[in-house]
C-alpha cells in the first residue's frame, strides 16, 4: 500500500463493487504453447487456472511464463498449465473489502486476485485488479472532495444571507 492511502476508506470499498466478471482464464490441460498464446493476448499479468468444473486450481503469472519462454519449442507439448501454475494462491469473496484484496495481492506478489462467490468456494466469479481498486479509491476521494466543497459553499452561502435586526 502506498503512503497516504486512507485504509479506513479502502475498507469501505467492497470487492463486489470493483471486480470484473469478464476475465481470461486457462484450463489445467492446456499445453504450454496454448498457455503462451493466451497470456500474450490476455488482458492482465495474472491468469487463473481452472479445472473442468470451473474451480480454481492455481494462477499463472506473466513472470512464470517468461522463465520458460526460451524453451517454448521444447516445452510446447511437454508442459501443461497445471504444471506451471502457482498453487500458492488466495481468493477474495464478494463480501471482502478492497483493503483485504490489496493485502493478499501484495503478500503473494499478484496484480490480480480471483473473486469467488463465497469464502468456502473455489468457483471463480471474476477477477479484481490492483489498478481497478486504485481507480475506485480515487473516485471515492473525488466524491468526498466534491461533497466537502459543496457543503462548504452551502455553509458560506448561509453566512452571506444572514440578516441582522436592530434590537
Short mmCIF file of C-alpha atoms in Angstrom, two decimals:
data_model
loop_
_atom_site.label_atom_id
_atom_site.label_comp_id
_atom_site.label_asym_id
_atom_site.label_seq_id
_atom_site.Cartn_x
_atom_site.Cartn_y
_atom_site.Cartn_z
CA UNK A 1 0.00 0.00 0.00
CA UNK A 2 1.28 3.45 -0.86
CA UNK A 3 1.88 6.08 1.77
CA UNK A 4 -1.08 8.37 2.30
CA UNK A 5 -3.80 5.87 1.44
CA UNK A 6 -6.66 6.00 3.91
CA UNK A 7 -7.11 2.38 4.95
CA UNK A 8 -10.47 3.19 6.54
CA UNK A 9 -11.71 4.42 3.19
CA UNK A 10 -10.23 1.38 1.45
CA UNK A 11 -12.07 -0.86 3.93
CA UNK A 12 -15.36 0.81 2.98
CA UNK A 13 -14.97 -0.16 -0.71
CA UNK A 14 -16.05 -3.74 -1.35
CA UNK A 15 -14.82 -6.30 -3.86
CA UNK A 16 -18.39 -6.74 -5.18
CA UNK A 17 -18.34 -3.08 -6.31
CA UNK A 18 -14.99 -3.21 -8.11
CA UNK A 19 -14.40 -6.69 -9.57
CA UNK A 20 -14.99 -7.58 -13.21
CA UNK A 21 -16.80 -10.65 -14.46
CA UNK A 22 -15.04 -10.67 -17.82
CA UNK A 23 -11.60 -12.23 -17.35
CA UNK A 24 -9.16 -14.53 -19.12
CA UNK A 25 -8.55 -17.97 -17.65
CA UNK A 26 -6.64 -21.11 -18.54
CA UNK A 27 -7.70 -24.72 -18.18
CA UNK A 28 -5.42 -27.18 -16.40
CA UNK A 29 -4.90 -29.29 -19.52
CA UNK A 30 -3.85 -26.55 -21.98
CA UNK A 31 -0.36 -27.19 -23.32
CA UNK A 32 2.46 -24.69 -22.93
CA UNK A 33 2.02 -23.33 -26.45
CA UNK A 34 -1.67 -22.61 -25.80
CA UNK A 35 -0.84 -21.02 -22.45
CA UNK A 36 1.75 -18.71 -24.01
CA UNK A 37 -0.65 -17.66 -26.78
CA UNK A 38 -3.45 -16.90 -24.30
CA UNK A 39 -1.14 -14.99 -21.97
CA UNK A 40 0.26 -12.89 -24.82
CA UNK A 41 -3.26 -11.98 -25.99
CA UNK A 42 -4.69 -11.71 -22.47
CA UNK A 43 -5.76 -8.66 -20.56
CA UNK A 44 -3.64 -8.92 -17.46
CA UNK A 45 -0.48 -10.28 -15.92
CA UNK A 46 -2.22 -12.98 -13.82
CA UNK A 47 -4.40 -15.81 -15.12
CA UNK A 48 -6.49 -18.18 -13.04
CA UNK A 49 -6.16 -21.86 -13.93
CA UNK A 50 -9.39 -23.82 -13.61
CA UNK A 51 -10.41 -27.45 -13.79
CA UNK A 52 -13.31 -28.86 -15.82
CA UNK A 53 -15.75 -27.80 -13.06
CA UNK A 54 -14.59 -24.18 -13.28
CA UNK A 55 -12.86 -24.36 -9.92
CA UNK A 56 -9.59 -22.58 -9.31
CA UNK A 57 -6.52 -24.83 -9.09
CA UNK A 58 -3.75 -22.24 -9.46
CA UNK A 59 -2.61 -18.98 -11.01
CA UNK A 60 -0.13 -18.38 -13.82
CA UNK A 61 1.63 -15.04 -13.92
CA UNK A 62 3.35 -13.48 -16.87
CA UNK A 63 6.62 -13.78 -14.94
CA UNK A 64 6.27 -17.56 -14.70
CA UNK A 65 5.76 -17.79 -18.45
CA UNK A 66 8.85 -15.64 -19.13
CA UNK A 67 11.02 -18.15 -17.24
CA UNK A 68 10.18 -20.86 -19.79
CA UNK A 69 9.78 -18.76 -22.94
CA UNK A 70 13.23 -19.51 -24.39
CA UNK A 71 12.39 -23.22 -24.27
CA UNK A 72 8.96 -22.76 -25.85
CA UNK A 73 9.59 -25.13 -28.76
CA UNK A 74 10.88 -27.90 -26.50
CA UNK A 75 8.15 -27.46 -23.89
CA UNK A 76 5.13 -26.84 -26.10
CA UNK A 77 3.87 -30.43 -25.81
CA UNK A 78 5.53 -31.38 -22.52
CA UNK A 79 4.16 -28.85 -20.05
CA UNK A 80 0.53 -28.13 -19.36
CA UNK A 81 -0.98 -25.19 -17.47
CA UNK A 82 -1.33 -27.25 -14.30
CA UNK A 83 2.44 -27.97 -14.29
CA UNK A 84 3.47 -24.33 -14.23
CA UNK A 85 0.62 -22.79 -12.25
CA UNK A 86 1.32 -21.34 -8.84
CA UNK A 87 -0.58 -23.41 -6.26
CA UNK A 88 0.17 -20.85 -3.56
CA UNK A 89 -2.82 -18.60 -4.12
CA UNK A 90 -5.60 -16.98 -2.20
CA UNK A 91 -9.01 -15.74 -3.22
CA UNK A 92 -11.30 -12.95 -2.14
CA UNK A 93 -15.06 -13.14 -1.87
CA UNK A 94 -17.64 -10.58 -2.88
CA UNK A 95 -18.07 -9.55 0.75
CA UNK A 96 -14.37 -8.80 1.33
CA UNK A 97 -13.24 -5.20 1.28
CA UNK A 98 -10.64 -3.87 -1.10
CA UNK A 99 -8.05 -3.49 1.65
CA UNK A 100 -8.19 -7.26 2.19
CA UNK A 101 -7.77 -7.82 -1.57
CA UNK A 102 -4.77 -5.46 -1.73
CA UNK A 103 -3.15 -7.10 1.29
CA UNK A 104 -3.46 -10.54 -0.30
CA UNK A 105 -2.15 -9.30 -3.66
CA UNK A 106 0.85 -7.68 -2.01
CA UNK A 107 1.61 -10.75 0.10
CA UNK A 108 1.65 -13.04 -2.94
CA UNK A 109 3.03 -10.57 -5.50
CA UNK A 110 -0.02 -10.59 -7.79
CA UNK A 111 -1.64 -7.70 -9.65
CA UNK A 112 -4.98 -9.52 -9.77
CA UNK A 113 -6.90 -11.78 -7.44
CA UNK A 114 -9.62 -14.33 -8.24
CA UNK A 115 -13.04 -13.45 -6.85
CA UNK A 116 -15.31 -16.23 -5.60
CA UNK A 117 -18.97 -16.08 -4.59
CA UNK A 118 -18.28 -17.21 -1.02
CA UNK A 119 -15.10 -17.80 1.02
CA UNK A 120 -15.53 -21.60 1.02
CA UNK A 121 -15.89 -21.83 -2.77
CA UNK A 122 -13.23 -22.10 -5.46
CA UNK A 123 -15.68 -21.39 -8.28
CA UNK A 124 -14.49 -18.13 -9.84
CA UNK A 125 -16.95 -15.29 -10.38
CA UNK A 126 -14.43 -12.79 -11.72
CA UNK A 127 -11.13 -11.02 -11.08
CA UNK A 128 -10.23 -7.92 -9.13
CA UNK A 129 -7.22 -5.90 -10.22
CA UNK A 130 -4.97 -3.58 -8.20
CA UNK A 131 -5.50 -0.82 -10.80
CA UNK A 132 -9.30 -1.06 -10.53
CA UNK A 133 -9.07 -0.84 -6.74
CA UNK A 134 -6.86 2.23 -7.00
CA UNK A 135 -9.28 3.81 -9.51
CA UNK A 136 -12.23 3.13 -7.17
CA UNK A 137 -10.28 4.65 -4.27
CA UNK A 138 -9.54 7.81 -6.26
CA UNK A 139 -13.22 8.11 -7.27
CA UNK A 140 -14.20 7.92 -3.60
CA UNK A 141 -11.66 10.63 -2.76
CA UNK A 142 -13.12 12.82 -5.54
CA UNK A 143 -16.66 12.26 -4.20
CA UNK A 144 -15.53 13.23 -0.72
CA UNK A 145 -13.82 16.37 -2.03
CA UNK A 146 -16.86 17.39 -4.08
CA UNK A 147 -19.17 16.76 -1.12
CA UNK A 148 -16.89 18.74 1.18
CA UNK A 149 -16.67 21.60 -1.29
CA UNK A 150 -20.44 21.63 -1.76
CA UNK A 151 -21.04 21.56 1.99
CA UNK A 152 -18.56 24.40 2.43
CA UNK A 153 -20.23 26.54 -0.24
CA UNK A 154 -23.66 25.92 1.29
CA UNK A 155 -22.31 26.92 4.68
CA UNK A 156 -20.77 30.10 3.26
CA UNK A 157 -23.98 30.96 1.43
CA UNK A 158 -25.94 30.75 4.68
CA UNK A 159 -23.47 33.16 6.30
CA UNK A 160 -23.85 35.66 3.44
CA UNK A 161 -27.62 35.74 3.75
CA UNK A 162 -27.85 36.14 7.48
CA UNK A 163 -29.89 39.16 8.43
CA UNK A 164 -29.24 41.41 11.38
CA UNK A 165 -32.07 43.27 13.01
CA UNK A 166 -31.92 46.14 15.40
CA UNK A 167 -32.93 45.46 18.94
#
